[in-house]
Short mmCIF file of C-alpha atoms in Angstrom, two decimals:
data_model
loop_
_atom_site.label_atom_id
_atom_site.label_comp_id
_atom_site.label_asym_id
_atom_site.label_seq_id
_atom_site.Cartn_x
_atom_site.Cartn_y
_atom_site.Cartn_z
CA MET A 1 0.00 0.00 0.00
CA THR A 2 1.10 3.54 -0.63
CA SER A 3 2.48 5.84 2.00
CA THR A 4 -0.51 8.17 1.64
CA TYR A 5 -2.92 5.34 2.36
CA ASN A 6 -0.81 4.30 5.33
CA ILE A 7 -0.88 7.83 6.75
CA ASN A 8 -4.61 8.18 6.08
CA LYS A 9 -5.67 5.01 7.81
CA ASN A 10 -3.39 5.90 10.71
CA LEU A 11 -4.74 9.38 11.12
CA ALA A 12 -8.22 7.95 11.43
CA GLN A 13 -6.85 5.89 14.35
CA MET A 14 -6.52 9.16 16.27
CA LEU A 15 -10.31 9.58 16.21
CA LYS A 16 -10.87 6.36 18.14
CA GLY A 17 -13.04 6.47 21.22
CA GLY A 18 -14.36 9.77 19.98
CA VAL A 19 -17.59 11.37 18.79
CA ILE A 20 -18.01 13.08 15.41
CA MET A 21 -20.92 15.51 15.24
CA ASP A 22 -22.99 16.85 12.33
CA VAL A 23 -23.04 20.66 12.35
CA THR A 24 -24.73 23.09 9.98
CA ASN A 25 -23.09 26.38 10.99
CA VAL A 26 -20.20 27.91 12.91
CA GLU A 27 -22.16 28.20 16.18
CA GLU A 28 -22.96 24.49 16.19
CA ALA A 29 -19.38 23.62 15.29
CA VAL A 30 -18.11 25.61 18.27
CA ILE A 31 -20.61 23.88 20.59
CA ALA A 32 -19.43 20.50 19.25
CA GLU A 33 -15.75 21.32 19.77
CA LYS A 34 -16.41 22.58 23.30
CA ALA A 35 -18.32 19.40 24.06
CA GLY A 36 -15.20 17.38 23.19
CA ALA A 37 -16.05 16.18 19.67
CA VAL A 38 -12.98 14.75 17.89
CA ALA A 39 -14.21 16.05 14.52
CA VAL A 40 -17.23 17.74 12.99
CA MET A 41 -19.16 16.93 9.83
CA ALA A 42 -20.05 20.18 8.06
CA LEU A 43 -23.30 20.02 6.12
CA GLU A 44 -26.06 22.42 5.11
CA LYS A 45 -28.94 20.32 6.27
CA ILE A 46 -28.90 17.61 8.87
CA PRO A 47 -30.11 14.22 7.63
CA SER A 48 -33.52 14.42 9.33
CA ASP A 49 -34.28 17.62 7.39
CA MET A 50 -32.94 16.16 4.13
CA ARG A 51 -35.14 13.17 4.71
CA LYS A 52 -38.22 15.37 5.05
CA SER A 53 -37.32 17.60 2.10
CA GLY A 54 -37.56 14.92 -0.57
CA GLN A 55 -35.18 17.02 -2.68
CA VAL A 56 -31.88 16.22 -4.35
CA CYS A 57 -29.18 16.62 -1.70
CA ARG A 58 -25.71 17.65 -2.85
CA MET A 59 -22.34 18.68 -1.44
CA SER A 60 -22.66 21.73 0.83
CA ASP A 61 -21.59 25.22 -0.22
CA PRO A 62 -17.78 25.39 0.17
CA LYS A 63 -18.17 28.76 1.89
CA MET A 64 -20.03 27.31 4.87
CA ILE A 65 -17.53 24.45 5.04
CA LYS A 66 -14.60 26.88 4.93
CA ASP A 67 -16.18 29.04 7.66
CA ILE A 68 -16.42 25.98 9.89
CA MET A 69 -12.84 24.94 9.07
CA ASN A 70 -11.71 28.39 10.20
CA ALA A 71 -13.76 28.29 13.38
CA VAL A 72 -12.59 25.03 14.94
CA SER A 73 -9.23 23.35 15.53
CA ILE A 74 -10.44 19.76 15.28
CA PRO A 75 -10.66 17.97 11.90
CA VAL A 76 -13.55 18.91 9.64
CA MET A 77 -15.32 16.38 7.43
CA ALA A 78 -17.80 17.05 4.63
CA LYS A 79 -20.02 14.85 2.48
CA VAL A 80 -19.98 14.21 -1.25
CA ARG A 81 -22.52 12.22 -3.26
CA ILE A 82 -21.69 8.58 -3.92
CA GLY A 83 -19.53 8.41 -7.07
CA HIS A 84 -19.27 12.19 -7.48
CA LEU A 85 -15.53 12.43 -8.05
CA ILE A 86 -15.66 16.12 -8.92
CA GLU A 87 -17.30 17.07 -5.64
CA ALA A 88 -14.50 15.09 -3.98
CA GLN A 89 -11.84 17.00 -5.92
CA LEU A 90 -13.43 20.28 -4.85
CA LEU A 91 -13.35 19.35 -1.19
CA GLU A 92 -9.78 18.15 -1.49
CA SER A 93 -8.79 21.49 -3.05
CA LEU A 94 -10.55 23.23 -0.20
CA GLY A 95 -8.20 21.44 2.23
CA ILE A 96 -10.91 19.42 4.00
CA ASP A 97 -9.62 16.87 6.54
CA TYR A 98 -11.91 13.95 5.58
CA ILE A 99 -14.47 13.30 2.85
CA ASP A 100 -17.57 11.23 3.63
CA GLU A 101 -18.83 9.56 0.45
CA SER A 102 -22.31 9.42 1.81
CA GLU A 103 -25.60 7.72 1.09
CA VAL A 104 -27.30 10.56 2.96
CA LEU A 105 -26.84 12.68 -0.17
CA THR A 106 -28.51 11.72 -3.44
CA PRO A 107 -26.16 9.31 -5.28
CA ALA A 108 -24.46 10.64 -8.42
CA ASP A 109 -23.39 7.28 -9.80
CA ARG A 110 -25.59 4.20 -9.60
CA THR A 111 -22.78 1.74 -10.40
CA TYR A 112 -19.47 2.99 -9.10
CA HIS A 113 -18.17 4.55 -5.93
CA ILE A 114 -15.24 6.99 -6.11
CA ASP A 115 -11.79 5.45 -6.65
CA LYS A 116 -10.39 6.84 -3.43
CA THR A 117 -6.82 5.77 -4.13
CA HIS A 118 -6.52 8.80 -6.43
CA TYR A 119 -6.83 11.25 -3.56
CA LYS A 120 -4.51 12.45 -0.84
CA VAL A 121 -7.40 13.26 1.47
CA PRO A 122 -8.77 10.35 3.56
CA PHE A 123 -12.29 9.07 2.89
CA VAL A 124 -14.86 7.62 5.25
CA CYS A 125 -17.56 5.39 3.76
CA GLY A 126 -20.70 3.68 5.01
CA ALA A 127 -21.21 -0.09 4.99
CA LYS A 128 -24.16 -2.27 6.00
CA ASP A 129 -22.51 -5.63 5.37
CA LEU A 130 -19.07 -7.16 4.99
CA GLY A 131 -19.11 -7.06 1.18
CA GLU A 132 -19.71 -3.32 1.17
CA ALA A 133 -17.09 -2.77 3.87
CA LEU A 134 -14.41 -4.67 1.95
CA ARG A 135 -15.32 -3.04 -1.38
CA ARG A 136 -14.89 0.37 0.22
CA ILE A 137 -11.54 -0.67 1.73
CA ASN A 138 -10.50 -2.00 -1.68
CA GLU A 139 -11.39 1.38 -3.21
CA GLY A 140 -9.11 3.09 -0.67
CA ALA A 141 -11.43 4.15 2.16
CA ALA A 142 -9.35 5.10 5.24
CA MET A 143 -12.27 4.74 7.64
CA LEU A 144 -15.59 2.92 7.75
CA ARG A 145 -18.89 3.59 9.47
CA THR A 146 -22.11 1.68 9.62
CA LYS A 147 -24.83 3.23 7.51
CA GLY A 148 -27.56 2.87 10.08
CA GLU A 149 -30.57 4.88 9.04
CA ALA A 150 -29.54 8.53 9.13
CA GLY A 151 -31.94 11.15 10.37
CA THR A 152 -34.27 8.76 12.20
CA GLY A 153 -32.95 8.72 15.76
CA ASP A 154 -33.63 4.98 15.59
CA ILE A 155 -30.53 2.97 16.52
CA SER A 156 -31.88 -0.40 15.30
CA GLU A 157 -30.50 -0.15 11.77
CA ALA A 158 -26.97 0.68 12.97
CA VAL A 159 -27.14 -2.27 15.38
CA LYS A 160 -28.31 -4.48 12.53
CA HIS A 161 -25.31 -3.46 10.42
CA ILE A 162 -22.87 -3.99 13.29
CA ARG A 163 -24.29 -7.47 13.92
CA GLN A 164 -24.42 -8.30 10.21
CA ILE A 165 -20.75 -7.42 9.64
CA LYS A 166 -19.64 -9.22 12.81
CA GLY A 167 -21.58 -12.35 11.80
CA GLU A 168 -20.10 -12.36 8.32
CA ILE A 169 -16.57 -11.91 9.70
CA ASP A 170 -17.15 -14.83 12.09
CA LEU A 171 -18.23 -16.96 9.13
CA ILE A 172 -15.03 -16.10 7.26
CA LEU A 173 -12.91 -16.94 10.31
CA ALA A 174 -14.75 -20.24 10.80
CA ASN A 175 -13.91 -21.20 7.21
CA LYS A 176 -10.44 -19.72 7.08
CA THR A 177 -8.76 -22.88 5.79
CA ASP A 178 -11.40 -23.54 3.11
CA THR A 179 -9.88 -22.03 -0.06
CA LYS A 180 -12.95 -22.62 -2.19
CA PHE A 181 -15.21 -20.97 0.36
CA LEU A 182 -12.96 -17.91 0.46
CA THR A 183 -12.70 -17.71 -3.33
CA ASP A 184 -16.48 -17.93 -3.66
CA LYS A 185 -16.94 -15.26 -0.99
CA ALA A 186 -14.44 -12.98 -2.74
CA ILE A 187 -16.45 -13.33 -5.95
CA GLU A 188 -19.70 -12.71 -4.11
CA TYR A 189 -18.22 -9.64 -2.42
CA ARG A 190 -16.53 -8.47 -5.66
CA ILE A 191 -13.13 -8.08 -4.02
CA PRO A 192 -9.68 -9.68 -4.32
CA VAL A 193 -9.39 -12.74 -2.09
CA LYS A 194 -6.31 -11.07 -0.56
CA LEU A 195 -8.62 -8.80 1.46
CA LEU A 196 -10.21 -11.86 3.09
CA GLU A 197 -6.76 -13.32 3.78
CA ASP A 198 -5.70 -10.04 5.40
CA LEU A 199 -8.87 -10.06 7.49
CA ILE A 200 -8.12 -13.62 8.64
CA GLU A 201 -4.52 -12.76 9.43
CA LYS A 202 -5.72 -9.89 11.62
CA ASN A 203 -8.18 -12.20 13.33
CA GLY A 204 -11.21 -10.43 11.88
CA LYS A 205 -10.04 -6.88 12.46
CA PHE A 206 -10.37 -4.37 9.61
CA PRO A 207 -7.22 -2.49 8.54
CA VAL A 208 -9.17 0.75 9.09
CA VAL A 209 -11.25 2.04 11.99
CA ASN A 210 -14.98 1.37 12.04
CA PHE A 211 -17.43 3.79 13.66
CA ALA A 212 -21.16 3.56 14.33
CA ALA A 213 -23.41 5.97 12.46
CA GLY A 214 -27.02 6.47 11.56
CA GLY A 215 -29.60 6.84 14.30
CA VAL A 216 -27.41 7.50 17.36
CA ALA A 217 -29.52 9.86 19.50
CA THR A 218 -28.72 9.30 23.20
CA PRO A 219 -25.71 8.61 25.46
CA ALA A 220 -27.03 5.06 25.87
CA ASP A 221 -27.16 4.59 22.07
CA ALA A 222 -23.51 5.65 21.84
CA ALA A 223 -22.53 3.32 24.72
CA LEU A 224 -24.43 0.44 23.06
CA CYS A 225 -22.47 0.86 19.82
CA MET A 226 -19.16 0.98 21.71
CA LYS A 227 -20.13 -2.12 23.71
CA LEU A 228 -20.83 -3.90 20.42
CA GLY A 229 -17.23 -3.24 19.37
CA MET A 230 -17.44 0.00 17.41
CA GLU A 231 -14.41 2.27 17.73
CA GLY A 232 -16.30 5.57 17.97
CA VAL A 233 -19.59 7.16 16.92
CA PHE A 234 -21.06 9.69 14.52
CA VAL A 235 -24.00 11.66 15.83
CA GLY A 236 -26.07 13.36 13.17
CA SER A 237 -29.43 14.93 13.73
CA GLY A 238 -29.68 13.77 17.33
CA ILE A 239 -27.80 16.57 19.06
CA PHE A 240 -29.09 19.72 17.44
CA ARG A 241 -32.67 18.42 17.24
CA SER A 242 -32.78 17.96 21.01
CA SER A 243 -33.89 20.62 23.50
CA ASN A 244 -30.44 21.05 25.10
CA PRO A 245 -27.76 20.37 22.45
CA GLU A 246 -24.84 21.54 24.57
CA LYS A 247 -25.63 19.24 27.46
CA LEU A 248 -26.51 16.29 25.24
CA ALA A 249 -23.33 16.68 23.17
CA LYS A 250 -21.18 16.53 26.32
CA ALA A 251 -23.17 13.59 27.68
CA ILE A 252 -22.68 11.57 24.48
CA VAL A 253 -18.93 12.28 24.52
CA ASN A 254 -18.67 11.18 28.17
CA ALA A 255 -20.76 8.06 27.57
CA THR A 256 -18.60 7.05 24.60
CA THR A 257 -15.49 7.10 26.82
CA HIS A 258 -17.13 5.38 29.80
CA TYR A 259 -19.48 3.06 27.86
CA ASP A 260 -18.49 0.12 30.06
CA ASP A 261 -19.45 1.81 33.34
CA PRO A 262 -23.26 1.75 33.78
CA ALA A 263 -23.19 4.07 36.81
CA LYS A 264 -21.44 6.74 34.76
CA VAL A 265 -23.65 6.31 31.67
CA LEU A 266 -26.65 6.59 34.01
CA GLU A 267 -25.34 9.88 35.32
CA TYR A 268 -24.73 11.19 31.78
CA SER A 269 -28.20 10.08 30.66
CA THR A 270 -30.03 11.95 33.41
CA ASP A 271 -31.96 15.20 32.97
CA LEU A 272 -31.06 15.90 29.36
CA GLY A 273 -34.40 17.40 28.32
CA GLU A 274 -36.24 16.34 25.16
CA MET A 275 -34.41 14.02 22.75
CA MET A 276 -34.99 14.32 19.00
CA PRO A 277 -38.48 13.03 18.23
CA GLY A 278 -37.26 10.64 15.54
CA VAL A 279 -39.02 8.24 13.24
CA SER A 280 -39.11 4.49 13.54
CA VAL A 281 -37.17 2.67 10.81
CA SER A 282 -39.76 -0.13 10.67
CA GLY A 283 -42.34 2.43 9.53
CA LEU A 284 -40.24 3.49 6.52
CA GLN A 285 -40.86 2.19 3.03
CA LEU A 286 -37.84 0.43 1.52
CA GLN A 287 -37.37 3.18 -1.09
CA ASP A 288 -37.21 5.76 1.70
CA ARG A 289 -34.33 4.00 3.42
CA LEU A 290 -31.01 5.75 2.79
CA SER A 291 -29.07 2.63 3.79
CA THR A 292 -30.17 0.94 0.55
CA ARG A 293 -28.05 3.45 -1.38
CA GLY A 294 -24.53 2.30 -2.24
CA TRP A 295 -23.36 -0.71 -4.21
CA MET B 1 7.25 -6.29 45.03
CA THR B 2 9.43 -3.58 43.49
CA ASN B 3 9.68 -5.72 40.37
CA HIS B 4 5.98 -5.24 39.79
CA LYS B 5 5.33 -2.25 37.53
CA VAL B 6 2.03 -1.03 36.16
CA VAL B 7 2.13 0.93 32.91
CA GLY B 8 -1.14 2.66 32.04
CA VAL B 9 -2.35 4.20 28.80
CA LEU B 10 -4.78 7.08 29.27
CA ALA B 11 -7.90 5.81 27.49
CA LEU B 12 -10.25 8.77 27.38
CA GLN B 13 -9.95 9.06 23.60
CA GLY B 14 -7.37 8.28 20.92
CA GLY B 15 -4.95 5.55 19.87
CA VAL B 16 -4.80 3.40 23.01
CA VAL B 17 -4.60 -0.25 21.91
CA GLU B 18 -1.56 0.33 19.69
CA HIS B 19 0.52 1.42 22.70
CA LEU B 20 -0.65 -1.55 24.75
CA SER B 21 0.12 -4.04 21.99
CA HIS B 22 3.58 -2.53 21.32
CA PHE B 23 4.48 -2.87 25.01
CA LYS B 24 3.27 -6.46 25.05
CA ARG B 25 5.25 -7.29 21.91
CA ALA B 26 8.37 -5.66 23.38
CA VAL B 27 8.08 -7.78 26.53
CA GLU B 28 7.41 -10.96 24.56
CA SER B 29 10.46 -10.27 22.39
CA SER B 30 12.88 -10.66 25.32
CA PRO B 31 11.52 -13.18 27.83
CA GLU B 32 14.91 -13.45 29.54
CA GLN B 33 15.31 -9.74 30.03
CA TYR B 34 11.78 -9.19 31.35
CA GLY B 35 11.41 -12.50 33.19
CA PRO B 36 12.41 -11.02 36.59
CA PHE B 37 9.76 -8.31 36.25
CA GLN B 38 6.04 -8.46 36.64
CA LEU B 39 4.83 -5.93 34.08
CA GLU B 40 1.18 -5.03 33.77
CA PHE B 41 -0.27 -2.87 31.00
CA ILE B 42 -3.69 -1.34 31.59
CA GLU B 43 -6.15 1.17 30.16
CA VAL B 44 -6.70 4.19 32.40
CA LYS B 45 -10.11 5.84 32.49
CA THR B 46 -10.62 6.38 36.22
CA SER B 47 -8.66 7.75 39.18
CA ASP B 48 -8.52 4.26 40.73
CA GLN B 49 -6.80 2.91 37.64
CA LEU B 50 -4.47 5.92 37.53
CA HIS B 51 -3.40 5.44 41.15
CA ARG B 52 -2.25 1.90 40.36
CA CYS B 53 0.19 3.14 37.70
CA ASN B 54 3.96 3.57 37.98
CA ALA B 55 4.03 4.97 34.47
CA LEU B 56 1.45 6.58 32.22
CA VAL B 57 1.34 7.03 28.46
CA ILE B 58 -0.83 9.84 27.12
CA PRO B 59 -1.65 8.78 23.56
CA GLY B 60 -2.39 10.63 20.36
CA GLY B 61 -5.93 11.78 19.76
CA GLU B 62 -7.57 15.19 19.94
CA SER B 63 -5.92 17.17 22.74
CA THR B 64 -9.07 19.28 23.21
CA ALA B 65 -11.32 16.23 23.51
CA ILE B 66 -8.95 14.43 25.92
CA SER B 67 -8.63 17.46 28.20
CA LEU B 68 -12.36 18.25 28.18
CA ILE B 69 -13.29 14.65 28.98
CA ALA B 70 -10.65 14.51 31.74
CA GLU B 71 -12.01 17.67 33.27
CA ARG B 72 -15.67 16.71 33.11
CA THR B 73 -15.19 13.19 34.41
CA GLY B 74 -13.14 14.40 37.39
CA LEU B 75 -9.83 12.91 36.29
CA LEU B 76 -7.99 16.18 35.64
CA ALA B 77 -7.09 16.90 39.29
CA HIS B 78 -5.71 13.36 39.64
CA LEU B 79 -3.65 13.82 36.48
CA TYR B 80 -2.21 17.07 37.90
CA GLU B 81 -1.13 15.14 41.00
CA PHE B 82 0.27 12.25 38.96
CA VAL B 83 2.33 14.66 36.87
CA ALA B 84 3.63 16.39 40.01
CA ASP B 85 4.83 13.12 41.53
CA GLU B 86 8.38 12.73 40.23
CA SER B 87 8.51 9.07 41.17
CA LYS B 88 6.06 8.51 38.31
CA VAL B 89 7.02 8.14 34.68
CA ILE B 90 5.06 9.84 31.88
CA TRP B 91 5.28 9.72 28.09
CA GLY B 92 3.12 11.84 25.82
CA THR B 93 2.81 11.20 22.07
CA CYS B 94 1.39 13.92 19.78
CA ALA B 95 -1.74 15.08 21.66
CA GLY B 96 0.00 13.66 24.74
CA LEU B 97 2.97 15.99 24.16
CA ILE B 98 0.54 18.93 24.08
CA LEU B 99 -0.99 17.76 27.35
CA LEU B 100 2.44 17.45 29.02
CA ALA B 101 3.53 21.01 28.20
CA LYS B 102 3.49 24.09 30.42
CA GLN B 103 2.36 26.30 27.54
CA VAL B 104 0.54 25.64 24.28
CA GLU B 105 0.28 28.07 21.41
CA ASN B 106 -2.60 27.95 18.91
CA ALA B 107 -4.75 26.35 21.61
CA LYS B 108 -8.44 26.56 22.45
CA ARG B 109 -9.46 28.75 25.39
CA ASP B 110 -11.05 26.01 27.50
CA GLN B 111 -8.32 23.45 26.82
CA LYS B 112 -6.43 22.33 29.95
CA ILE B 113 -2.83 21.09 29.98
CA LEU B 114 -0.95 19.22 32.69
CA GLY B 115 2.26 21.28 32.88
CA GLY B 116 4.72 18.44 33.40
CA MET B 117 7.50 19.75 31.16
CA ASP B 118 9.02 23.22 30.82
CA ILE B 119 8.26 23.51 27.16
CA LYS B 120 6.07 25.63 24.92
CA VAL B 121 4.39 23.56 22.25
CA ILE B 122 2.73 24.74 19.03
CA ARG B 123 -0.41 22.81 18.23
CA ASN B 124 -1.09 21.66 14.61
CA ALA B 125 2.34 23.08 13.74
CA PHE B 126 2.62 21.40 10.36
CA GLY B 127 -0.78 22.56 9.12
CA ARG B 128 -4.00 20.69 8.51
CA GLN B 129 -4.56 16.97 8.15
CA LEU B 130 -3.50 16.98 4.47
CA ASP B 131 -0.05 18.08 5.63
CA SER B 132 0.45 14.94 7.72
CA PHE B 133 3.49 12.93 6.64
CA GLU B 134 5.67 9.90 7.20
CA SER B 135 9.45 10.03 7.58
CA ASN B 136 12.22 7.61 8.51
CA LEU B 137 14.27 9.14 11.32
CA ASP B 138 17.63 8.36 12.87
CA PHE B 139 17.24 8.07 16.66
CA SER B 140 20.59 6.37 17.22
CA SER B 141 21.91 9.37 19.22
CA PHE B 142 19.65 8.33 22.10
CA ILE B 143 18.42 4.82 21.20
CA PRO B 144 21.35 2.58 20.27
CA ASN B 145 21.18 1.36 16.66
CA LEU B 146 17.71 2.77 15.96
CA LYS B 147 18.62 4.43 12.68
CA ASP B 148 15.78 4.07 10.24
CA PHE B 149 12.68 4.36 12.33
CA PRO B 150 9.43 5.03 10.44
CA THR B 151 7.65 7.91 12.14
CA ILE B 152 4.25 9.35 11.36
CA PHE B 153 3.37 12.98 12.01
CA ILE B 154 -0.40 13.56 12.15
CA ARG B 155 -1.49 17.18 12.62
CA ALA B 156 1.55 17.12 14.83
CA PRO B 157 2.70 19.65 17.43
CA ILE B 158 6.33 20.75 17.80
CA VAL B 159 8.32 22.05 20.75
CA ASP B 160 8.87 25.75 20.06
CA GLN B 161 10.68 26.83 23.22
CA ILE B 162 12.33 25.56 26.37
CA LEU B 163 10.84 27.53 29.25
CA ASN B 164 13.33 27.00 32.10
CA GLU B 165 16.01 29.48 33.09
CA ASN B 166 18.94 28.09 31.14
CA PRO B 167 19.11 30.70 28.34
CA ARG B 168 21.86 28.80 26.53
CA LEU B 169 19.33 26.12 25.60
CA ASN B 170 17.18 28.53 23.65
CA GLU B 171 20.06 30.05 21.69
CA ASN B 172 20.05 27.35 19.08
CA LEU B 173 16.32 27.00 18.95
CA THR B 174 15.81 28.96 15.77
CA HIS B 175 13.68 27.12 13.26
CA PRO B 176 11.91 28.19 10.08
CA PRO B 177 8.45 29.76 10.32
CA VAL B 178 5.84 27.24 11.34
CA PRO B 179 3.21 26.52 8.65
CA MET B 180 0.62 25.94 11.35
CA ALA B 181 -3.08 25.78 10.71
CA LYS B 182 -3.60 29.06 12.56
CA LEU B 183 -6.83 29.30 14.46
CA THR B 184 -8.87 32.46 14.21
CA ASP B 185 -9.26 32.38 17.98
CA GLY B 186 -6.07 30.46 18.74
CA ILE B 187 -4.51 31.59 22.01
CA THR B 188 -1.63 30.61 24.25
CA VAL B 189 -2.83 28.45 27.11
CA ARG B 190 -0.78 28.01 30.29
CA SER B 191 -1.07 25.08 32.64
CA GLU B 192 -2.88 25.64 35.93
CA ASN B 193 -0.81 22.93 37.60
CA PRO B 194 1.55 24.60 40.14
CA TYR B 195 4.10 21.79 39.70
CA SER B 196 7.57 22.67 38.49
CA ASN B 197 9.81 19.97 37.01
CA SER B 198 13.13 19.82 38.93
CA SER B 199 15.20 18.42 36.02
CA PRO B 200 16.58 20.18 32.95
CA VAL B 201 14.95 19.74 29.54
CA GLU B 202 16.97 17.63 27.10
CA ILE B 203 16.35 17.83 23.38
CA LEU B 204 16.40 14.30 22.00
CA HIS B 205 15.63 14.88 18.36
CA ARG B 206 15.22 17.70 15.85
CA LEU B 207 14.12 17.45 12.25
CA GLU B 208 16.52 18.70 9.57
CA ASN B 209 14.72 22.05 9.47
CA GLY B 210 15.27 22.51 13.21
CA PHE B 211 11.81 21.55 14.51
CA ILE B 212 12.14 19.86 17.90
CA VAL B 213 10.09 16.65 17.94
CA ALA B 214 11.36 14.68 20.96
CA VAL B 215 12.24 15.96 24.44
CA LYS B 216 12.95 14.53 27.86
CA GLN B 217 12.81 16.19 31.27
CA GLY B 218 13.59 13.98 34.26
CA ASN B 219 11.40 10.92 33.86
CA LYS B 220 9.00 12.63 31.49
CA LEU B 221 9.19 12.05 27.75
CA GLY B 222 7.41 13.89 24.94
CA THR B 223 7.28 13.03 21.22
CA SER B 224 5.50 14.84 18.37
CA PHE B 225 5.14 11.64 16.42
CA HIS B 226 3.57 8.21 16.86
CA PRO B 227 5.98 5.32 17.49
CA GLU B 228 2.90 3.20 18.28
CA LEU B 229 1.75 3.44 14.65
CA SER B 230 4.97 2.00 13.30
CA GLU B 231 5.26 -1.78 12.99
CA ASN B 232 8.46 -1.52 15.02
CA PHE B 233 8.20 -1.76 18.84
CA LEU B 234 11.81 -0.80 19.63
CA PHE B 235 10.91 2.76 20.66
CA HIS B 236 8.50 1.29 23.23
CA LYS B 237 11.15 -1.16 24.39
CA TRP B 238 13.57 1.74 24.90
CA PHE B 239 10.92 3.58 26.93
CA LEU B 240 10.37 0.51 29.13
CA ASP B 241 14.10 -0.05 29.64
CA THR B 242 15.22 3.55 30.25
CA PHE B 243 12.21 5.06 31.97
CA VAL B 244 9.97 2.42 33.52
CA LEU B 245 12.66 -0.06 34.62
CA ALA B 246 15.42 2.51 35.10
CA ASP B 247 15.95 2.16 38.82
#
């Protein structure tokens, strides 16, 4: 692997145990940084509003992204549409710290994701199963996240993706000496078999960090994802759609660090005001589910 | 039980497991050398865990996040005490170097630092994330035979100034202008810890352009870079041998 890729996957290691927050303006970005976020995701509309709008959602205006980059000292991420390599070039020119090739925006390419090996900037990508995760790694993603179901405040889809990927990794490990099984899986996943061999060599651990995303709304949600083996969390609509964003943001950061200590998570979960109202994933039609985007 | 040593890695946020696994690999590499010792490597999230430690590593991560979490979860006061106890060993990498300093430039107003070393550090000194880089460095002047060590600098800080009274030390400290990602509201933050390190600062390594990236003061060590992200565990072995098991 190239030196750039090596640096990129290592710099994502520095985000571990941390919380990355969606912010739509400088004020929110400052609240996120003060709460102890390890990075912010700059976007014009949070996923729950995009979901309601029914409109085409694109990369945010570079001006608002730049304003946020100037306002905080932590890394700034921004989203591009799946397969939109020009939007990615624009963000790279802007000097963004990470690009999220995101299913939350309306996809630009219905067949291909961006070839991320052509960029110096690190990419984070969503995955709902092992095939997607390994395809994104093969394309050069420096960081993974579950897709979950963004903008719902319903954690069930993220949990499903965590469990799905873990189950599929276990299956690979259980069949690690079966060459035919691995070859067939590689074909099914559309990846070189080498990626499965690497996964086996690392005892099921990805070469990049994997965060939970999509539906994290409370300190307990964040702690649940950490307990299930995630290395950090993204919080989208949850924080700034609650009645006390500042307090909730801090509480989610604290709970992510102390996820294994119920007494502490209890303390952080207490008296936070109204959470985001949310929508249940089971009530969504399949075509309305953002997690089905990506190939 | 003096042969029993507990080495903790502060696990509030950041690259924790890499440090732990490098220490374990170092110990496994020389069973004869480490046989007489009972070495324990633990994650540190609480004051109880911290109090068990003879040595503490403060890992890379986001220095703002680590300090805010430490403050809010009540660990900061204990870290101040730990730093002030000169029988304890501390090593800070990257964000950890920022946390060990007495002064930080280009910092955030509510960021707290532990004040263990008489140094002024510039945060994000090399610029933004895209300016992160990898370089093979020659550490053989302080670690025997370690000549081609792969080091990664990620939004790294540098040591800009030595703050103790010896003016001779600062004479040669000129370095080119720092291409830092300057914050619009970046300020210089000073540690609130009253502790003053009783040993002199030693510069262990400078880059070719003069940037200071490794320093030692008494039994405290600070590095701008991430030895834990290299495949090589010899830097960690040196830390164990010269700091943790020194006496």
